[in-house]
Structures are given as C-alpha cells and as structure tokens.
CSV table of C-alpha atoms and ligand atoms in Angstrom, one decimal:
chain,number,residue,atom,x,y,z
W,8,UNK,CA,-7.4,-8.2,16.3
W,9,UNK,CA,-8.2,-5.0,14.8
W,10,UNK,CA,-11.3,-4.1,16.8
W,11,UNK,CA,-12.6,-1.1,18.5
W,12,UNK,CA,-12.1,-2.7,22.0
W,13,UNK,CA,-8.5,-3.6,21.0
W,14,UNK,CA,-7.9,-0.3,19.6
W,15,UNK,CA,-8.9,1.8,22.8
W,16,UNK,CA,-7.4,-1.0,25.0
W,17,UNK,CA,-4.2,-0.6,23.3
W,18,UNK,CA,-4.0,2.8,24.6
W,19,UNK,CA,-4.1,1.5,28.3
W,20,UNK,CA,-3.3,3.2,31.4
W,21,UNK,CA,-1.9,6.1,29.3
W,22,UNK,CA,-5.1,6.6,27.5
W,23,UNK,CA,-5.9,10.2,26.9
W,24,UNK,CA,-9.4,11.5,26.6
W,25,UNK,CA,-8.5,12.9,23.2
W,26,UNK,CA,-8.3,9.8,21.6
W,27,UNK,CA,-11.6,9.2,20.4
W,28,UNK,CA,-11.2,6.9,17.5
W,29,UNK,CA,-14.9,7.2,16.2
W,30,UNK,CA,-15.8,9.0,12.9
W,31,UNK,CA,-15.8,12.5,14.5
W,32,UNK,CA,-12.7,11.8,16.3
W,33,UNK,CA,-10.8,10.7,13.5
W,34,UNK,CA,-11.9,13.5,11.3
W,35,UNK,CA,-11.0,15.9,14.1
W,36,UNK,CA,-7.4,14.4,14.4
W,37,UNK,CA,-7.0,14.4,10.5
W,38,UNK,CA,-7.5,18.2,10.7
W,39,UNK,CA,-5.6,18.9,13.8
W,40,UNK,CA,-3.2,21.7,13.2
W,41,UNK,CA,-1.9,22.2,17.1
W,42,UNK,CA,1.7,21.3,17.3
W,43,UNK,CA,1.7,20.0,20.8
W,44,UNK,CA,-1.4,18.0,20.2
W,45,UNK,CA,0.4,16.4,17.1
W,46,UNK,CA,3.2,15.5,19.2
W,47,UNK,CA,0.8,13.5,21.4
W,48,UNK,CA,-0.6,11.7,18.4
W,49,UNK,CA,3.1,11.0,17.0
W,50,UNK,CA,4.1,9.5,20.4
W,51,UNK,CA,1.0,7.7,20.9
W,52,UNK,CA,1.4,5.9,17.4
W,53,UNK,CA,4.9,5.2,17.9
W,54,UNK,CA,4.2,3.8,21.5
W,55,UNK,CA,1.4,1.3,20.2
W,56,UNK,CA,3.5,0.5,17.1
W,57,UNK,CA,6.4,-0.5,19.3
W,58,UNK,CA,4.0,-2.4,22.1
W,59,UNK,CA,2.2,-4.3,19.4
W,60,UNK,CA,4.5,-5.2,16.6
W,61,UNK,CA,7.8,-4.4,17.9
W,62,UNK,CA,11.0,-2.7,16.6
W,63,UNK,CA,11.5,-4.7,13.6
W,64,UNK,CA,11.1,-3.4,10.2
W,65,UNK,CA,10.2,-6.0,7.8
W,66,UNK,CA,11.7,-5.5,4.2
W,67,UNK,CA,9.4,-6.6,1.3
W,68,UNK,CA,11.1,-6.8,-2.1
W,69,UNK,CA,9.0,-5.3,-4.5
W,70,UNK,CA,9.0,-6.7,-8.3
W,71,UNK,CA,7.0,-4.9,-10.7
W,72,UNK,CA,6.2,-7.7,-12.8
W,73,UNK,CA,4.3,-5.9,-15.7
W,74,UNK,CA,3.4,-2.4,-16.7
W,75,UNK,CA,0.5,-3.6,-19.1
W,76,UNK,CA,-3.0,-2.6,-17.7
W,77,UNK,CA,-6.5,-2.8,-19.2
W,78,UNK,CA,-8.0,-0.3,-16.6
W,79,UNK,CA,-8.7,3.3,-16.9
W,80,UNK,CA,-8.0,4.4,-13.4
W,81,UNK,CA,-8.3,8.3,-13.3
W,82,UNK,CA,-5.2,8.6,-10.9
W,83,UNK,CA,-2.7,6.0,-12.3
W,84,UNK,CA,-0.1,6.5,-15.0
W,85,UNK,CA,-0.1,3.1,-15.9
W,86,UNK,CA,-3.8,3.2,-17.0
W,87,UNK,CA,-4.4,1.6,-20.5
W,88,UNK,CA,-4.9,4.7,-22.4
W,89,UNK,CA,-1.4,6.2,-21.5
W,90,UNK,CA,-0.3,5.3,-25.2
W,91,UNK,CA,3.3,7.0,-24.8
W,92,UNK,CA,4.3,4.5,-22.0
W,93,UNK,CA,6.8,1.9,-23.1
W,94,UNK,CA,5.1,-1.2,-21.7
W,95,UNK,CA,7.1,-4.4,-20.4
W,96,UNK,CA,6.1,-7.7,-18.9
W,97,UNK,CA,9.0,-9.7,-17.2
W,98,UNK,CA,9.8,-13.4,-18.0
W,99,UNK,CA,9.5,-15.9,-15.3
W,100,UNK,CA,13.2,-16.4,-15.2
W,101,UNK,CA,13.6,-12.6,-14.4
W,102,UNK,CA,11.0,-12.5,-12.0
W,103,UNK,CA,12.7,-15.7,-10.3
W,104,UNK,CA,16.2,-13.9,-10.5
W,105,UNK,CA,14.6,-10.8,-8.6
W,106,UNK,CA,13.3,-12.8,-5.9
W,107,UNK,CA,16.4,-14.7,-5.4
W,108,UNK,CA,18.2,-11.1,-5.1
W,109,UNK,CA,15.6,-10.3,-2.6
W,110,UNK,CA,16.5,-13.5,-0.6
W,111,UNK,CA,20.1,-12.9,-1.1
W,112,UNK,CA,19.7,-9.4,0.4
W,113,UNK,CA,18.0,-10.9,3.5
W,114,UNK,CA,14.5,-9.8,2.8
W,115,UNK,CA,11.8,-12.2,4.2
W,116,UNK,CA,9.3,-11.9,1.3
W,117,UNK,CA,8.4,-10.4,-1.9
W,118,UNK,CA,5.5,-8.6,-3.6
W,119,UNK,CA,4.8,-9.3,-7.1
W,120,UNK,CA,2.9,-6.2,-8.3
W,121,UNK,CA,1.7,-5.2,-11.9
W,122,UNK,CA,-0.9,-3.4,-13.8
W,123,UNK,CA,-4.1,-5.6,-14.3
W,124,UNK,CA,-2.6,-7.4,-17.2
W,125,UNK,CA,-4.5,-10.5,-18.8
W,126,UNK,CA,-1.2,-11.4,-20.4
W,127,UNK,CA,-0.1,-12.6,-16.8
W,128,UNK,CA,-2.1,-15.9,-17.0
W,129,UNK,CA,-3.4,-18.0,-14.2
W,130,UNK,CA,-0.7,-20.6,-15.3
W,131,UNK,CA,2.2,-18.3,-15.7
W,132,UNK,CA,1.7,-16.7,-12.4
W,133,UNK,CA,1.2,-20.1,-10.5
W,134,UNK,CA,4.4,-21.3,-12.1
W,135,UNK,CA,6.2,-18.4,-10.8
W,136,UNK,CA,5.0,-18.6,-7.3
W,137,UNK,CA,5.7,-22.4,-7.4
W,138,UNK,CA,9.3,-21.6,-8.3
W,139,UNK,CA,9.9,-18.9,-5.7
W,140,UNK,CA,8.5,-21.1,-3.2
W,141,UNK,CA,10.7,-24.3,-4.5
W,142,UNK,CA,14.0,-22.2,-4.6
W,143,UNK,CA,13.8,-19.8,-1.6
W,144,UNK,CA,11.8,-19.7,1.8
W,145,UNK,CA,10.2,-16.1,0.8
W,146,UNK,CA,6.8,-15.4,1.5
W,147,UNK,CA,4.8,-14.4,-1.6
W,148,UNK,CA,2.6,-11.3,-1.9
W,149,UNK,CA,0.6,-10.9,-5.1
W,150,UNK,CA,-0.7,-7.4,-6.0
W,151,UNK,CA,-2.0,-7.9,-9.5
W,152,UNK,CA,-5.4,-6.1,-9.4
W,153,UNK,CA,-8.9,-7.6,-9.8
W,154,UNK,CA,-8.8,-11.4,-10.8
W,155,UNK,CA,-11.3,-14.2,-10.9
W,156,UNK,CA,-11.7,-16.5,-8.1
W,157,UNK,CA,-10.3,-19.2,-10.3
W,158,UNK,CA,-6.9,-17.5,-10.7
W,159,UNK,CA,-6.8,-16.5,-7.1
W,160,UNK,CA,-7.6,-20.1,-5.9
W,161,UNK,CA,-4.8,-21.4,-8.1
W,162,UNK,CA,-2.4,-18.9,-6.9
W,163,UNK,CA,-3.2,-19.7,-3.4
W,164,UNK,CA,-2.6,-23.3,-4.1
W,165,UNK,CA,0.7,-22.7,-5.7
W,166,UNK,CA,1.8,-21.2,-2.4
W,167,UNK,CA,0.9,-17.5,-2.6
W,168,UNK,CA,0.6,-16.2,1.1
W,169,UNK,CA,-1.0,-12.5,0.7
W,170,UNK,CA,-2.7,-10.2,-1.6
W,171,UNK,CA,-2.7,-6.7,-1.6
W,172,UNK,CA,-5.5,-4.9,-3.2
W,173,UNK,CA,-6.3,-1.3,-2.0
W,174,UNK,CA,-10.0,-0.3,-1.9
W,175,UNK,CA,-8.8,3.2,-2.9
W,176,UNK,CA,-11.7,5.1,-1.2
W,177,UNK,CA,-14.9,3.7,1.0
W,178,UNK,CA,-17.0,6.2,-1.0
W,179,UNK,CA,-18.9,4.5,-3.5
W,180,UNK,CA,-19.5,7.5,-5.8
W,181,UNK,CA,-16.1,8.6,-5.8
W,182,UNK,CA,-14.9,5.1,-6.4
W,183,UNK,CA,-16.9,4.7,-9.4
W,184,UNK,CA,-15.7,8.0,-10.8
W,185,UNK,CA,-11.8,7.3,-10.2
W,186,UNK,CA,-12.1,3.7,-10.9
W,187,UNK,CA,-14.3,2.7,-13.8
W,188,UNK,CA,-15.5,-0.7,-14.0
W,189,UNK,CA,-14.7,-2.7,-17.1
W,190,UNK,CA,-17.6,-3.2,-19.4
W,191,UNK,CA,-20.1,-5.4,-18.0
W,192,UNK,CA,-18.2,-6.0,-14.7
W,193,UNK,CA,-18.8,-3.9,-11.8
W,194,UNK,CA,-15.8,-3.4,-9.8
W,195,UNK,CA,-16.0,-4.6,-6.2
W,196,UNK,CA,-12.8,-4.5,-4.3
W,197,UNK,CA,-14.3,-5.2,-1.0
W,198,UNK,CA,-16.0,-8.1,-2.3
W,199,UNK,CA,-12.8,-9.7,-3.7
W,200,UNK,CA,-10.9,-8.9,-0.3
W,201,UNK,CA,-13.5,-10.7,1.6
W,202,UNK,CA,-13.4,-13.6,-0.8
W,203,UNK,CA,-9.5,-13.6,-0.6
W,204,UNK,CA,-9.6,-14.0,3.0
W,205,UNK,CA,-12.0,-17.0,3.0
W,206,UNK,CA,-9.5,-18.7,0.5
W,207,UNK,CA,-6.7,-18.1,3.2
W,208,UNK,CA,-4.8,-15.2,2.2
W,209,UNK,CA,-3.5,-12.6,4.3
W,210,UNK,CA,-5.2,-9.5,3.0
W,211,UNK,CA,-3.9,-5.8,2.5
W,212,UNK,CA,-5.7,-2.9,1.4
W,213,UNK,CA,-5.2,1.0,1.7
W,214,UNK,CA,-6.0,4.3,0.2
W,215,UNK,CA,-4.4,7.4,-1.3
W,216,UNK,CA,-4.5,10.5,0.7
W,217,UNK,CA,-5.6,13.7,-0.9
W,218,UNK,CA,-7.1,12.1,-4.1
W,219,UNK,CA,-9.3,14.7,-5.9
W,220,UNK,CA,-12.8,14.3,-4.5
W,221,UNK,CA,-11.9,12.7,-1.2
W,222,UNK,CA,-13.1,14.7,1.8
W,223,UNK,CA,-12.2,14.6,5.5
W,224,UNK,CA,-15.3,12.6,6.1
W,225,UNK,CA,-14.3,10.2,3.3
W,226,UNK,CA,-10.8,9.5,4.8
W,227,UNK,CA,-12.0,9.2,8.3
W,228,UNK,CA,-14.5,6.7,6.8
W,229,UNK,CA,-11.8,4.8,5.0
W,230,UNK,CA,-9.7,4.4,8.4
W,231,UNK,CA,-12.8,2.9,10.0
W,232,UNK,CA,-13.1,0.5,7.1
W,233,UNK,CA,-9.7,-0.7,7.9
W,234,UNK,CA,-10.8,-1.5,11.4
W,235,UNK,CA,-14.1,-3.0,10.4
W,236,UNK,CA,-12.3,-5.3,8.0
W,237,UNK,CA,-9.5,-6.3,10.4
W,238,UNK,CA,-7.0,-5.7,7.7
W,239,UNK,CA,-3.6,-7.7,8.1
W,240,UNK,CA,-1.7,-4.9,5.9
W,241,UNK,CA,-2.6,-1.4,5.5
W,242,UNK,CA,-0.8,1.0,2.7
W,243,UNK,CA,-1.6,4.7,3.2
W,244,UNK,CA,0.4,7.0,1.0
W,245,UNK,CA,0.0,10.7,-0.7
W,246,UNK,CA,-1.7,10.8,-3.9
W,247,UNK,CA,0.9,12.0,-6.6
W,248,UNK,CA,-0.4,13.4,-9.7
W,249,UNK,CA,0.5,11.9,-12.9
W,250,UNK,CA,0.3,14.3,-16.1
W,251,UNK,CA,-0.8,11.2,-18.2
W,252,UNK,CA,-3.9,11.2,-16.3
W,253,UNK,CA,-7.1,13.1,-15.8
W,254,UNK,CA,-6.4,13.9,-12.2
W,255,UNK,CA,-3.0,15.0,-12.9
W,256,UNK,CA,-4.2,17.2,-15.9
W,257,UNK,CA,-5.4,20.7,-16.5
W,258,UNK,CA,-8.9,19.5,-15.6
W,259,UNK,CA,-7.9,18.6,-12.1
W,260,UNK,CA,-10.1,21.3,-10.5
W,261,UNK,CA,-13.2,19.7,-11.8
W,262,UNK,CA,-12.7,16.7,-9.5
W,263,UNK,CA,-11.9,18.4,-6.4
W,264,UNK,CA,-14.3,18.8,-3.5
W,265,UNK,CA,-15.0,22.1,-2.0
W,266,UNK,CA,-11.9,23.7,-0.5
W,267,UNK,CA,-12.9,23.3,2.9
W,268,UNK,CA,-13.6,19.8,2.4
W,269,UNK,CA,-10.9,18.5,0.1
W,270,UNK,CA,-8.2,16.5,1.8
W,271,UNK,CA,-4.8,17.7,0.9
W,272,UNK,CA,-2.1,15.4,-0.6
W,273,UNK,CA,0.6,16.5,1.5
W,274,UNK,CA,3.0,14.8,3.9
W,275,UNK,CA,1.4,16.2,7.3
W,276,UNK,CA,-2.0,14.7,6.4
W,277,UNK,CA,-0.5,11.5,5.2
W,278,UNK,CA,1.3,11.0,8.3
W,279,UNK,CA,-1.8,11.8,10.6
W,280,UNK,CA,-3.5,9.1,8.5
W,281,UNK,CA,-0.7,6.5,9.2
W,282,UNK,CA,-0.7,7.4,12.8
W,283,UNK,CA,-4.3,7.0,13.1
W,284,UNK,CA,-4.4,3.8,11.3
W,285,UNK,CA,-1.8,2.4,13.8
W,286,UNK,CA,-4.1,3.4,16.5
W,287,UNK,CA,-7.3,1.8,15.2
W,288,UNK,CA,-5.4,-1.4,13.8
W,289,UNK,CA,-2.5,-1.8,16.4
W,290,UNK,CA,-1.4,-5.2,15.1
W,291,UNK,CA,-1.5,-4.6,11.3
W,292,UNK,CA,1.5,-4.4,8.9
W,293,UNK,CA,1.7,-0.7,7.8
W,294,UNK,CA,4.5,0.3,5.3
W,295,UNK,CA,6.1,3.6,5.0
W,296,UNK,CA,5.3,4.1,1.5
W,297,UNK,CA,7.4,4.9,-1.7
W,298,UNK,CA,4.9,7.5,-2.3
W,299,UNK,CA,5.8,9.1,1.0
W,300,UNK,CA,9.5,8.9,0.2
W,301,UNK,CA,8.9,10.5,-3.0
W,302,UNK,CA,7.1,13.4,-1.5
W,303,UNK,CA,9.8,13.9,1.2
W,304,UNK,CA,13.1,12.3,-0.2
W,305,UNK,CA,15.2,13.6,2.9
W,306,UNK,CA,13.1,11.9,5.6
W,307,UNK,CA,9.7,10.7,4.2
W,308,UNK,CA,10.7,7.1,4.9
W,309,UNK,CA,11.8,7.8,8.3
W,310,UNK,CA,8.9,10.0,9.5
W,311,UNK,CA,6.6,7.2,8.3
W,312,UNK,CA,8.3,4.7,10.5
W,313,UNK,CA,8.5,7.1,13.4
W,314,UNK,CA,4.6,7.7,13.2
W,315,UNK,CA,3.5,4.1,13.4
W,316,UNK,CA,4.7,2.2,10.1
W,317,UNK,CA,6.8,-1.0,10.5
W,318,UNK,CA,7.3,-2.3,6.8
W,319,UNK,CA,9.3,-0.8,4.1
W,320,UNK,CA,9.1,-2.4,0.4
W,321,UNK,CA,12.7,-1.8,-1.3
W,322,UNK,CA,12.4,-2.1,-5.1
W,323,UNK,CA,14.3,-5.2,-6.5
W,324,UNK,CA,12.8,-4.8,-10.0
W,325,UNK,CA,15.5,-4.7,-12.7
W,326,UNK,CA,16.4,-0.9,-13.2
W,327,UNK,CA,15.6,-1.2,-16.8
W,328,UNK,CA,12.0,-2.1,-16.2
W,329,UNK,CA,11.6,-0.1,-13.0
W,330,UNK,CA,11.9,3.1,-14.7
W,331,UNK,CA,9.1,2.2,-16.9
W,332,UNK,CA,6.7,1.3,-14.2
W,333,UNK,CA,5.5,4.9,-13.9
W,334,UNK,CA,2.5,5.2,-11.6
W,335,UNK,CA,3.7,8.9,-11.1
W,336,UNK,CA,6.7,10.8,-12.3
W,337,UNK,CA,9.9,11.1,-10.0
W,338,UNK,CA,9.6,7.9,-8.0
W,339,UNK,CA,12.0,7.7,-5.1
W,340,UNK,CA,14.8,5.2,-5.5
W,341,UNK,CA,14.1,4.5,-9.1
W,342,UNK,CA,17.6,4.4,-10.5
W,343,UNK,CA,19.2,2.7,-7.5
W,344,UNK,CA,20.3,-0.9,-7.9
W,345,UNK,CA,18.7,-3.4,-5.3
W,346,UNK,CA,21.9,-3.7,-3.3
W,347,UNK,CA,22.2,0.1,-3.1
W,348,UNK,CA,18.7,0.4,-1.7
W,349,UNK,CA,19.3,-2.1,0.9
W,350,UNK,CA,22.4,-0.3,2.1
W,351,UNK,CA,20.6,3.0,2.2
W,352,UNK,CA,17.6,1.5,3.9
W,353,UNK,CA,19.5,-0.5,6.6
W,354,UNK,CA,21.1,2.8,7.5
W,355,UNK,CA,18.2,4.8,7.8
W,356,UNK,CA,16.5,2.0,9.7
W,357,UNK,CA,19.4,1.8,12.3
W,358,UNK,CA,19.6,5.5,12.7
W,359,UNK,CA,16.0,5.5,14.0
W,360,UNK,CA,17.2,2.6,16.7
W,361,UNK,CA,15.2,0.1,15.2
W,362,UNK,CA,16.1,-3.3,13.6
W,363,UNK,CA,15.7,-5.1,10.3
W,364,UNK,CA,13.1,-7.9,10.5
W,365,UNK,CA,13.9,-11.5,10.0
W,366,UNK,CA,11.7,-14.2,8.3
W,367,UNK,CA,8.6,-13.7,6.3
W,368,UNK,CA,7.0,-11.0,8.8
W,369,UNK,CA,3.5,-12.1,8.5
W,370,UNK,CA,0.8,-10.5,10.7
W,371,UNK,CA,1.1,-13.3,13.3
W,372,UNK,CA,4.8,-13.6,13.3
W,373,UNK,CA,5.8,-10.1,13.7
W,374,UNK,CA,7.7,-9.3,16.9
W,375,UNK,CA,10.9,-10.9,15.3
Y,10,LIG,N1,-2.6,-2.8,-10.5
Y,10,LIG,C1,-2.9,-3.1,-9.4
Y,10,LIG,C2,-4.1,-2.3,-8.4
Y,10,LIG,O1,-4.3,-1.5,-8.9
Y,10,LIG,O2,-4.1,-3.0,-7.4
Y,10,LIG,C3,-1.7,-3.1,-8.5
Y,10,LIG,C4,-0.8,-1.8,-8.9
Y,10,LIG,S1,-1.5,-0.1,-8.6
Y,10,LIG,C5,-0.2,0.8,-9.4
Y,10,LIG,C6,-0.9,0.0,-6.8
Y,10,LIG,C7,-1.6,1.1,-6.1
Y,10,LIG,O3,-0.8,2.2,-6.7
Y,10,LIG,C8,-2.9,1.5,-6.4
Y,10,LIG,O4,-3.7,0.6,-5.5
Y,10,LIG,C9,-3.0,2.8,-6.1
Y,10,LIG,O5,-3.5,3.0,-4.8
Y,10,LIG,C10,-1.6,3.4,-5.9
Y,10,LIG,N2,-1.5,4.6,-7.0
Y,10,LIG,C11,-1.8,4.6,-8.4
Y,10,LIG,N3,-1.7,6.0,-8.9
Y,10,LIG,C12,-1.3,6.5,-7.9
Y,10,LIG,C13,-0.7,8.0,-7.8
Y,10,LIG,N4,-1.0,8.6,-8.9
Y,10,LIG,N5,-0.2,8.3,-6.7
Y,10,LIG,C14,-0.2,7.6,-5.7
Y,10,LIG,N6,-0.5,6.2,-5.6
Y,10,LIG,C15,-0.9,5.7,-6.7
Y,11,LIG,FE1,-4.1,-0.3,-13.6
Y,11,LIG,FE2,-3.6,-0.7,-10.9
Y,11,LIG,FE3,-2.9,1.7,-12.2
Y,11,LIG,FE4,-5.5,1.1,-12.0
Y,11,LIG,S1,-4.0,1.5,-10.4
Y,11,LIG,S2,-4.5,1.7,-13.9
Y,11,LIG,S3,-5.5,-1.1,-12.2
Y,11,LIG,S4,-2.0,-0.4,-12.6
C-alpha cells in the first residue's frame, strides 16, 4: 500500500524526526540545500527502495508507436500545431518486431507510447496487444493519452496489463493552461486513472519537475496525490523545453511563477522529488527517466536509481522513427540501437551493485 501509515512505517526504527511527509514537510525537503541533510534523504530513499522493491532494476522496452497528436499541450514537441515535425505511425508488424526484440534482449515488458493519435484505432491497438501476448510472455503497458472507456476496455480484454497517464500537475488552473481540453471534451486525467483502475489496469502516472508555473506548493501537492491515489507506477522527470512549443519559446517568462515560488527544472530538484516519491509510495515502480538521463548524460540514470528509482525504460523503437519522436530536443540514447542500449544499461546497473529484474516486474511481483 502507498498510504500515509505505510510511508512513515517504512522508515521503521531508523525513522528520523526530519521526515515529516505532510505538505509542509515535503515542501521543505524540496527546497532543502544543506548537503548533510540531503545525504540523509538520499540514504533513506535508497534504504526504503531496497527494503520494499529490492535490488532488481526492471527494464521496460519503450516502443514509440506514433508521433501524431491531436492535442496542443504547451510543453510537448509532438503537439498538433508542430507543423515542421515529420510524423510517422508504425505498422502492426513493426510494433510486433520491436516487442520481439525487447523479449530477445531479456526485457519483461513493453510500453507502447504515442501522441494522442485517433489513427491508432481501438481495433488496431487491440490486434497489436493480442499479437504481442500471443507471441511473447511480455507484460504490455499502454501510454496512448486520453481515450474512451470503450477503447480502454477493449484493450484490457485484449490483454493489456498497465496504462501510463501522467496527471502532469495537481493544480487545476495550471493544468488547464498547459494542457488545453479538446473542444467540448473537458480533460480529466484523474477521472480516467480512476476508471482504468476499476477496469483492472495497473496504473501509472507522474509529473514534470520545473514546468513553468509550477510552485513548490504545487509539487508538494503532486507528491501527496501519488500517495492519495496509491499509484502503481510513478514517473517524475525534469521538464525540458522544446523550441517548438510555447513553454520553450521566447514568451516562456510569461508562464513562470514568481522567482521565489517557481520550481527549477534542474537535476537536484528532480532527484529530491524522486527520493520523496519513494518515501511516500514505498512499493511503487519508479523509473529513472530518459529526461533525467538527457539532463545529465554522464550519470543521470545512475543518480535516479541511487535516489529511489527501480525501473529503466530502454528505447526499442526502430532508430529511424525514434529520431522523429521529438518531445524535446537532444533526447538521450536516440541514435543507439536497442542492443547497444541494453549493453550500456546493463553495465550501468551492475556498476551500482544492482541486478536486472526478471519477468514482467509488476507492482506485486517486484522482488525478483
Ligand atoms: N500522449 C501521451 C500522453 O500525453 O500521456 C503519451 C506521450 S507524452 C509525450 C508522455 C509524457 O511526456 C507526458 O505525459 C509528459 O509528462 C512528458 N513530456 C512532454 N513534454 C515534455 C517536455 N518538454 N519535457 C519533459 N517531459 C515531457
Ligand atoms: Fe500529445 Fe502527449 Fe505531447 Fe500532449 S504530451 S502533445 S498528448 S504527445
């Protein structure tokens, strides 16, 4: 369980009075600058990670199945109005081949991710999920944006196991500003997360750190929402500006919160958010994100894993498509083949004294 009692209970006999994981405590930790106190946070997050989800690092093969998107999110390079982007949509046999590659490389699951693309029909995705389930033992996670319940039910029936949908921010006004609704259809990602849980999906969510307009209070509230929702998977990565977007363009200052309140999109703040997420949701699956690895190519991945994360999502999309899935520029590992990526990641994971997770790595089968 990802509950208040469990979170403080997980600190056990070593609990330090400093770990008040309420709103004020989280906000103070997010702004903490003292090196010694931060070391305490890092050790505690790593200790809780080891005690609750073990040393295994689960690898999820990421397949970026389409870069088409009908939305106008102000932060994302794939947004519909990015006209200069050369869009693609993978064929079913290409997606299946990428999943088979993930299986061959020893990964336990795949994540099919895309822009919100109505060209990915209910029937198409259901067929792809069925084929992956028929030909491999992989767990299948979908991350296809906001979709009708009818689609979501059909995909669950086809064998999909999990769904990732970041709520992006718990501040309704900020959400409305950065994630405009489609005409006549109010966007409510919390409601979709609730519905998907009742359909039997494991659900994953997350936020970006340092999105313009995000205050310390907002980020503390986001982390409390993870706990309140008892999320199975939680992705927390830095916001990386894309010049194709309003939040990465010359007008960015008009979106920022006052300087003392605006959360920076830097590595240290992201790592604090990852560590605190581990403390409030001790048994969730938490990835060390590609965005963090992009911000710090030398050791971002490792630092995420050392500060509470237990999942990595290596890219298995064919390279010719991957370079066109440009959420933000300069994405880490974008030109590496899946096999090269695997070799590099295994080396990094072993160098930390950790091991590669076996099997699907679901929330309730983690300590493998
Ligand atoms: N379209 C689906 C959706 O929105 O849920 C899945 C794909 S979307 C690209 C996946 C995630 O990328 C988003 O939930 C968002 O948090 C993250 N993202 C988008 N733009 C980003 C940026 N500029 N920097 C960092 N992360 C970003
Ligand atoms: Fe589309 Fe997702 Fe990007 Fe929003 S975040 S523009 S829904 S791909």
